[in-house]
Structure formats: structure tokens, C-alpha cells
Amino acid sequence: MMRTAEVLQAFQPHRGDAIVVPGRGGRYWIKISTQPDLDLPLGDPAMGGHAAFAFGLALAQPGRKVVLFDSEGDVQMGLGILLSIAEQRPANFYHFMLD
């Protein structure tokens, strides 16, 4: 099993110029990221809204990759947005769920 910080560290070299919404992993990501100007750590108050926020960002910025590291609790609180994501399927949106 990999811990959240290990997953984020493994992702970092492959990031490129993607916008990253680290979700609940934000506390680790701020120490790992080398491009903080492309990070959008919303923190715990946004729990349940990370997917909707990142999805909207992906639609608004179709020329940029948007990567979301979500948690199972976040997904459970915002299940409705998954229908919109599945319907629209933005090619630039990468949604990872961490347990």
C-alpha cells in the first residue's frame, strides 16, 4: 500500500504544466510541488466540492491538463458531479481517488 505522500511524490515528475487540485492531499502536496503557481489546494473546507471545482476548471481551461487527487469521503459527499463528469468526459481532466 502506498501512502498519500508517496503517491504524490511518484506523480510529481510526470506533472508537466498541469494544474493540480490536491484535495485532501494538499498538506503533503505543498511540500512536494515545484510549481505552486499551478496548484489549487482548496483544503478541508471544500470537502465534497473538489471534483466539481476541478471539473469546472477543466471545462474552462480545455488546453491544460487538470489533475485532481480526491478522497473517498470527498467523492461520497459529491456523488452528483460524477454524472456530469461522465457525460462531458473532458479529455484534459484526470481524477484520481485516494483512500
Short mmCIF file of C-alpha atoms in Angstrom, two decimals:
data_model
loop_
_atom_site.label_atom_id
_atom_site.label_comp_id
_atom_site.label_asym_id
_atom_site.label_seq_id
_atom_site.Cartn_x
_atom_site.Cartn_y
_atom_site.Cartn_z
CA MET A 1 0.00 0.00 0.00
CA MET A 2 1.23 3.50 -0.84
CA ARG A 3 0.61 6.44 1.43
CA THR A 4 -0.80 9.68 0.06
CA ALA A 5 2.55 11.49 0.15
CA GLU A 6 4.20 8.61 -1.73
CA VAL A 7 1.56 8.74 -4.48
CA LEU A 8 2.02 12.48 -4.85
CA GLN A 9 5.81 12.13 -4.94
CA ALA A 10 5.52 9.49 -7.66
CA PHE A 11 3.25 11.80 -9.69
CA GLN A 12 5.40 14.95 -9.35
CA PRO A 13 7.99 14.09 -12.09
CA HIS A 14 5.14 13.47 -14.55
CA ARG A 15 3.17 16.60 -13.79
CA GLY A 16 4.35 18.77 -16.66
CA ASP A 17 2.37 22.02 -16.69
CA ALA A 18 -0.82 20.52 -15.29
CA ILE A 19 -3.00 22.41 -12.85
CA VAL A 20 -3.21 20.29 -9.69
CA VAL A 21 -6.07 20.24 -7.21
CA PRO A 22 -4.55 18.10 -4.46
CA GLY A 23 -7.76 17.64 -2.46
CA ARG A 24 -7.14 16.18 0.98
CA GLY A 25 -3.52 15.53 -0.02
CA GLY A 26 -2.86 19.26 -0.08
CA ARG A 27 -0.92 19.23 3.17
CA TYR A 28 1.62 16.91 1.53
CA TRP A 29 1.49 18.46 -1.93
CA ILE A 30 2.60 21.92 -0.80
CA LYS A 31 5.92 20.36 0.28
CA ILE A 32 6.29 18.27 -2.92
CA SER A 33 5.17 20.63 -5.69
CA THR A 34 7.76 22.52 -7.68
CA GLN A 35 5.15 24.74 -9.38
CA PRO A 36 2.99 26.28 -6.65
CA ASP A 37 1.58 28.83 -9.09
CA LEU A 38 -0.28 25.93 -10.77
CA ASP A 39 -1.60 24.43 -7.51
CA LEU A 40 -5.08 24.97 -6.16
CA PRO A 41 -5.11 23.46 -2.66
CA LEU A 42 -8.67 24.12 -1.50
CA GLY A 43 -8.22 22.36 1.82
CA ASP A 44 -10.70 20.65 4.10
CA PRO A 45 -13.46 23.28 4.00
CA ALA A 46 -14.11 22.31 0.38
CA MET A 47 -14.68 18.63 1.18
CA GLY A 48 -17.28 17.33 -1.21
CA GLY A 49 -16.58 20.07 -3.73
CA HIS A 50 -13.14 19.24 -5.10
CA ALA A 51 -14.46 17.22 -8.05
CA ALA A 52 -16.96 19.88 -9.09
CA PHE A 53 -14.32 22.60 -8.82
CA ALA A 54 -11.68 20.68 -10.79
CA PHE A 55 -14.24 19.60 -13.41
CA GLY A 56 -15.33 23.21 -13.94
CA LEU A 57 -11.71 24.25 -14.20
CA ALA A 58 -11.06 21.55 -16.83
CA LEU A 59 -14.02 22.79 -18.88
CA ALA A 60 -12.86 26.40 -18.58
CA GLN A 61 -9.23 25.53 -19.49
CA PRO A 62 -9.53 22.89 -22.25
CA GLY A 63 -5.92 23.41 -23.34
CA ARG A 64 -4.47 22.47 -19.94
CA LYS A 65 -4.40 19.24 -18.00
CA VAL A 66 -6.26 19.42 -14.70
CA VAL A 67 -5.35 16.73 -12.18
CA LEU A 68 -7.44 16.06 -9.09
CA PHE A 69 -6.39 13.87 -6.18
CA ASP A 70 -9.66 13.13 -4.43
CA SER A 71 -10.60 11.10 -1.35
CA GLU A 72 -13.37 8.57 -0.87
CA GLY A 73 -15.12 10.83 1.63
CA ASP A 74 -14.99 13.70 -0.82
CA VAL A 75 -16.49 11.55 -3.56
CA GLN A 76 -19.26 10.33 -1.26
CA MET A 77 -20.19 13.91 -0.38
CA GLY A 78 -20.32 14.99 -4.03
CA LEU A 79 -21.62 11.94 -5.92
CA GLY A 80 -23.88 14.03 -8.16
CA ILE A 81 -20.98 15.66 -10.02
CA LEU A 82 -19.76 12.27 -11.22
CA LEU A 83 -22.74 12.12 -13.59
CA SER A 84 -21.75 15.40 -15.22
CA ILE A 85 -18.11 14.36 -15.44
CA ALA A 86 -19.10 11.06 -17.07
CA GLU A 87 -21.40 12.81 -19.53
CA GLN A 88 -18.95 15.54 -20.56
CA ARG A 89 -15.75 13.43 -20.37
CA PRO A 90 -13.27 16.30 -20.68
CA ALA A 91 -10.09 14.85 -22.20
CA ASN A 92 -7.92 17.14 -20.09
CA PHE A 93 -9.37 16.06 -16.71
CA TYR A 94 -7.60 13.40 -14.64
CA HIS A 95 -9.44 12.34 -11.49
CA PHE A 96 -7.58 10.11 -9.03
CA MET A 97 -9.18 8.83 -5.88
CA LEU A 98 -7.06 8.15 -2.81
CA ASP A 99 -8.38 6.13 0.11
#
